[in-house]
Amino acid sequence: MKAFKFNLSGKFAHFKKPDVNQDVYFTYSHIHKVALLGIFGAIMGLEGYHKDIKDYPEFYKRLRHLKVAIIPKKPYFNKKIQAFNNSVGYASGEQGGNLIIKEQWLEKPSWDIVVVDDGSEEYRELKRRIESMEFVYNPYLGKNEHFAKFSDFEEIELKKATEPLKCISLVPKDKVIVISINSRSRDMKFYYEEYLPVGLKEKFLIYEYEKMIFSSWIVESDEMWEVEGEGVWCG
């Protein structure tokens, strides 16, 4: 199966969790599919969210069929809390109209992204634009001050996995069967688990979630693909 792959990175990233308290806006630990499709939409010039929208935003409607794999370069990226002032008068009812905002940022995040060729016009245009670095809007990692960097574009071939492998991408926990918690090499042993957005619910436009994992475990799955001797899940 044909696909293309590239590296997506940045100095900082913030993929806001909607379930936040009033003091700090927290971030997911990794980019998720909805945020990734938003980046693709910016590259292609598709419309995003509107306050009065009652249907899927254009980028999601046009691109949700794409199958992608998200391959973290590290299990966890460092996080830091940033505090800054929002002095717009309507931002706060406090005296002086000054609101102190605290956000959790990922530091130096980096992922390899695989996009599967489904034969669609959207796939062909996205591939052309990323390969030629021809973007309609500047893509960013969750916030417009967190610029996204693209590098290492290449075309690859995926083949169906026929044996248990180490899955180097994020994968839904219920899609794999653990064969061994010890990898076949002396690489660092690790395990990450988090509920991440995988889609949007129509009309309400709230996230749909799945429990995603990323580990050094050897696993098997009917939905896993192999590239260079390692497994990836595309969804």
Tab-separated table of C-alpha atoms in Angstrom:
chain	number	residue	atom	x	y	z
A	1	MET	CA	0.000	0.000	0.000
A	2	LYS	CA	1.385	3.374	-0.988
A	3	ALA	CA	1.736	6.255	1.435
A	4	PHE	CA	3.870	9.280	2.145
A	5	LYS	CA	5.677	10.176	5.335
A	6	PHE	CA	7.081	13.394	6.787
A	7	ASN	CA	8.283	14.802	10.088
A	8	LEU	CA	6.169	17.353	11.941
A	9	SER	CA	7.860	19.278	14.746
A	10	GLY	CA	8.060	22.613	16.486
A	11	LYS	CA	9.566	24.549	19.354
A	12	PHE	CA	6.330	24.332	21.349
A	13	ALA	CA	2.816	22.901	20.958
A	14	HIS	CA	-0.480	23.203	22.821
A	15	PHE	CA	-3.397	20.889	21.975
A	16	LYS	CA	-5.952	22.158	24.462
A	17	LYS	CA	-7.960	19.732	26.554
A	18	PRO	CA	-11.582	20.881	26.794
A	19	ASP	CA	-11.935	19.493	30.329
A	20	VAL	CA	-9.819	22.127	32.063
A	21	ASN	CA	-10.094	23.922	35.353
A	22	GLN	CA	-10.251	27.698	35.673
A	23	ASP	CA	-6.574	28.141	36.463
A	24	VAL	CA	-4.585	26.233	33.838
A	25	TYR	CA	-5.281	25.111	30.259
A	26	PHE	CA	-3.746	21.657	29.876
A	27	THR	CA	-2.555	19.999	26.674
A	28	TYR	CA	-2.761	16.473	25.335
A	29	SER	CA	0.608	14.738	25.385
A	30	HIS	CA	0.597	14.122	21.632
A	31	ILE	CA	-1.034	15.535	18.544
A	32	HIS	CA	-4.330	13.804	17.748
A	33	LYS	CA	-6.080	13.106	14.466
A	34	VAL	CA	-8.536	16.018	14.600
A	35	ALA	CA	-5.701	18.507	15.225
A	36	LEU	CA	-3.672	16.882	12.444
A	37	LEU	CA	-6.571	17.198	10.001
A	38	GLY	CA	-6.824	20.854	11.000
A	39	ILE	CA	-3.182	21.320	9.996
A	40	PHE	CA	-3.871	19.606	6.683
A	41	GLY	CA	-6.860	21.906	6.212
A	42	ALA	CA	-4.661	24.975	6.730
A	43	ILE	CA	-2.193	23.642	4.173
A	44	MET	CA	-5.009	23.215	1.638
A	45	GLY	CA	-6.855	26.443	2.468
A	46	LEU	CA	-9.979	24.775	3.870
A	47	GLU	CA	-12.228	26.563	6.341
A	48	GLY	CA	-12.021	25.794	10.046
A	49	TYR	CA	-14.414	26.219	12.948
A	50	HIS	CA	-17.069	28.941	13.118
A	51	LYS	CA	-18.988	29.955	16.213
A	52	ASP	CA	-22.330	29.567	14.472
A	53	ILE	CA	-21.499	26.359	12.620
A	54	LYS	CA	-24.078	23.572	12.810
A	55	ASP	CA	-22.231	21.138	10.591
A	56	TYR	CA	-18.720	19.738	10.393
A	57	PRO	CA	-16.075	22.355	9.542
A	58	GLU	CA	-14.900	22.129	5.950
A	59	PHE	CA	-11.480	20.693	6.791
A	60	TYR	CA	-13.048	17.810	8.721
A	61	LYS	CA	-15.779	17.128	6.194
A	62	ARG	CA	-13.243	16.979	3.351
A	63	LEU	CA	-10.406	15.135	5.099
A	64	ARG	CA	-11.835	12.816	7.749
A	65	HIS	CA	-11.618	9.845	5.363
A	66	LEU	CA	-7.806	10.044	5.298
A	67	LYS	CA	-5.994	7.277	7.166
A	68	VAL	CA	-2.980	8.479	9.130
A	69	ALA	CA	-0.367	7.090	11.493
A	70	ILE	CA	1.144	9.277	14.214
A	71	ILE	CA	4.634	8.120	15.221
A	72	PRO	CA	6.028	9.969	18.261
A	73	LYS	CA	9.777	10.507	18.341
A	74	LYS	CA	9.600	10.194	22.150
A	75	PRO	CA	7.049	8.596	24.498
A	76	TYR	CA	6.719	11.855	26.422
A	77	PHE	CA	7.737	15.414	25.648
A	78	ASN	CA	8.648	17.806	28.421
A	79	LYS	CA	5.838	20.110	29.516
A	80	LYS	CA	6.019	23.546	31.062
A	81	ILE	CA	3.462	26.016	32.386
A	82	GLN	CA	3.505	29.419	30.709
A	83	ALA	CA	1.768	32.412	32.308
A	84	PHE	CA	0.907	35.558	30.408
A	85	ASN	CA	-1.528	38.464	30.542
A	86	ASN	CA	-4.594	38.961	28.392
A	87	SER	CA	-5.225	42.678	28.686
A	88	VAL	CA	-8.157	42.805	26.249
A	89	GLY	CA	-10.848	44.634	28.184
A	90	TYR	CA	-13.575	42.041	27.682
A	91	ALA	CA	-11.311	39.142	28.691
A	92	SER	CA	-11.916	39.537	32.387
A	93	GLY	CA	-14.371	41.101	34.757
A	94	GLU	CA	-11.532	41.799	37.158
A	95	GLN	CA	-10.402	45.296	37.967
A	96	GLY	CA	-8.372	46.696	35.084
A	97	GLY	CA	-9.687	44.039	32.692
A	98	ASN	CA	-6.454	42.054	32.990
A	99	LEU	CA	-6.679	38.261	32.897
A	100	ILE	CA	-3.690	36.083	33.795
A	101	ILE	CA	-3.708	32.977	31.604
A	102	LYS	CA	-1.718	29.830	32.350
A	103	GLU	CA	-1.137	27.222	29.678
A	104	GLN	CA	0.730	23.942	29.585
A	105	TRP	CA	3.001	23.656	26.537
A	106	LEU	CA	4.842	20.699	25.018
A	107	GLU	CA	8.540	21.430	24.508
A	108	LYS	CA	10.245	20.470	21.247
A	109	PRO	CA	7.589	17.960	20.107
A	110	SER	CA	8.267	15.831	17.046
A	111	TRP	CA	6.261	13.186	15.233
A	112	ASP	CA	6.618	11.263	11.992
A	113	ILE	CA	3.310	11.320	10.145
A	114	VAL	CA	2.201	8.703	7.615
A	115	VAL	CA	-0.716	9.421	5.253
A	116	VAL	CA	-2.142	6.453	3.346
A	117	ASP	CA	-2.942	6.753	-0.365
A	118	ASP	CA	-6.694	6.216	-0.682
A	119	GLY	CA	-6.831	7.412	-4.294
A	120	SER	CA	-8.713	10.585	-3.429
A	121	GLU	CA	-8.163	14.055	-4.849
A	122	GLU	CA	-7.615	15.337	-1.303
A	123	TYR	CA	-4.759	12.888	-0.815
A	124	ARG	CA	-3.088	13.917	-4.070
A	125	GLU	CA	-3.362	17.626	-3.319
A	126	LEU	CA	-2.116	17.219	0.251
A	127	LYS	CA	0.842	15.155	-0.912
A	128	ARG	CA	1.752	17.714	-3.570
A	129	ARG	CA	1.548	20.630	-1.186
A	130	ILE	CA	3.605	19.022	1.584
A	131	GLU	CA	6.239	17.749	-0.832
A	132	SER	CA	6.593	21.199	-2.442
A	133	MET	CA	6.049	23.110	0.840
A	134	GLU	CA	3.231	25.060	-0.817
A	135	PHE	CA	0.853	26.035	2.004
A	136	VAL	CA	-2.210	28.273	1.716
A	137	TYR	CA	-2.094	29.179	5.422
A	138	ASN	CA	0.779	28.819	7.867
A	139	PRO	CA	0.202	25.599	9.837
A	140	TYR	CA	0.735	25.688	13.587
A	141	LEU	CA	0.735	23.243	16.494
A	142	GLY	CA	-2.445	24.102	18.355
A	143	LYS	CA	-1.861	27.870	18.660
A	144	ASN	CA	-0.853	30.382	16.020
A	145	GLU	CA	2.372	31.267	17.840
A	146	HIS	CA	3.520	27.637	17.727
A	147	PHE	CA	4.705	27.341	14.141
A	148	ALA	CA	4.878	23.854	12.629
A	149	LYS	CA	8.011	22.646	10.866
A	150	PHE	CA	7.829	20.095	8.043
A	151	SER	CA	10.813	18.001	6.956
A	152	ASP	CA	11.987	14.612	5.680
A	153	PHE	CA	9.235	14.027	3.120
A	154	GLU	CA	9.374	10.608	1.472
A	155	GLU	CA	7.139	8.137	-0.324
A	156	ILE	CA	6.908	4.739	1.343
A	157	GLU	CA	5.293	1.329	0.900
A	158	LEU	CA	3.292	-0.304	3.664
A	159	LYS	CA	2.659	-4.018	3.749
A	160	LYS	CA	0.236	-5.942	5.898
A	161	ALA	CA	1.842	-7.147	9.127
A	162	THR	CA	1.885	-10.947	9.253
A	163	GLU	CA	3.588	-11.404	12.621
A	164	PRO	CA	3.711	-9.656	16.006
A	165	LEU	CA	5.729	-6.433	15.913
A	166	LYS	CA	6.642	-3.443	18.005
A	167	CYS	CA	4.048	-0.800	17.069
A	168	ILE	CA	5.908	2.492	16.713
A	169	SER	CA	2.746	4.592	16.247
A	170	LEU	CA	-0.136	5.571	18.481
A	171	VAL	CA	-2.743	2.811	18.377
A	172	PRO	CA	-6.128	2.236	20.076
A	173	LYS	CA	-5.572	-0.055	23.022
A	174	ASP	CA	-8.485	-2.298	22.024
A	175	LYS	CA	-7.024	-2.845	18.537
A	176	VAL	CA	-3.952	-4.786	19.685
A	177	ILE	CA	-3.157	-7.971	21.559
A	178	VAL	CA	-0.049	-7.861	23.728
A	179	ILE	CA	2.363	-10.679	22.939
A	180	SER	CA	5.299	-9.579	25.050
A	181	ILE	CA	6.060	-6.562	27.224
A	182	ASN	CA	9.742	-7.034	26.461
A	183	SER	CA	10.878	-5.700	23.092
A	184	ARG	CA	13.282	-7.721	20.982
A	185	SER	CA	16.079	-5.230	21.453
A	186	ARG	CA	17.807	-3.393	24.258
A	187	ASP	CA	15.875	-0.218	23.560
A	188	MET	CA	14.303	1.730	26.397
A	189	LYS	CA	11.156	0.129	27.790
A	190	PHE	CA	8.189	2.496	27.971
A	191	TYR	CA	4.404	2.701	28.031
A	192	TYR	CA	2.095	5.668	27.367
A	193	GLU	CA	-1.699	5.700	27.563
A	194	GLU	CA	-4.173	8.548	27.119
A	195	TYR	CA	-7.681	9.178	25.830
A	196	LEU	CA	-7.184	11.182	22.643
A	197	PRO	CA	-9.683	12.719	20.205
A	198	VAL	CA	-10.196	10.588	17.095
A	199	GLY	CA	-13.178	12.391	15.563
A	200	LEU	CA	-15.962	14.949	15.955
A	201	LYS	CA	-19.590	14.280	16.789
A	202	GLU	CA	-21.908	15.756	14.210
A	203	LYS	CA	-23.911	18.883	15.186
A	204	PHE	CA	-22.408	19.055	18.678
A	205	LEU	CA	-18.831	19.165	17.319
A	206	ILE	CA	-17.410	17.701	20.506
A	207	TYR	CA	-14.585	15.213	20.472
A	208	GLU	CA	-14.994	11.470	20.157
A	209	TYR	CA	-12.288	9.659	22.117
A	210	GLU	CA	-10.383	6.410	22.120
A	211	LYS	CA	-7.833	5.141	24.599
A	212	MET	CA	-4.544	5.333	22.664
A	213	ILE	CA	-1.283	3.695	23.666
A	214	PHE	CA	2.344	3.926	22.599
A	215	SER	CA	4.756	1.362	23.962
A	216	SER	CA	7.820	-0.785	23.492
A	217	TRP	CA	5.642	-3.893	23.649
A	218	ILE	CA	5.424	-6.548	20.969
A	219	VAL	CA	1.813	-6.680	19.786
A	220	GLU	CA	-0.323	-8.159	17.050
A	221	SER	CA	-3.341	-6.707	15.284
A	222	ASP	CA	-5.431	-7.383	12.206
A	223	GLU	CA	-5.170	-3.664	11.448
A	224	MET	CA	-1.400	-3.241	11.738
A	225	TRP	CA	0.898	-2.453	8.827
A	226	GLU	CA	4.629	-2.998	8.532
A	227	VAL	CA	7.261	-0.523	7.428
A	228	GLU	CA	10.975	-1.268	7.709
A	229	GLY	CA	10.332	-4.179	10.084
A	230	GLU	CA	8.166	-2.246	12.545
A	231	GLY	CA	4.427	-1.919	12.961
A	232	VAL	CA	2.197	1.112	12.441
A	233	TRP	CA	-1.540	1.598	12.835
A	234	CYS	CA	-3.346	3.850	10.384
A	235	GLY	CA	-6.745	5.172	11.237
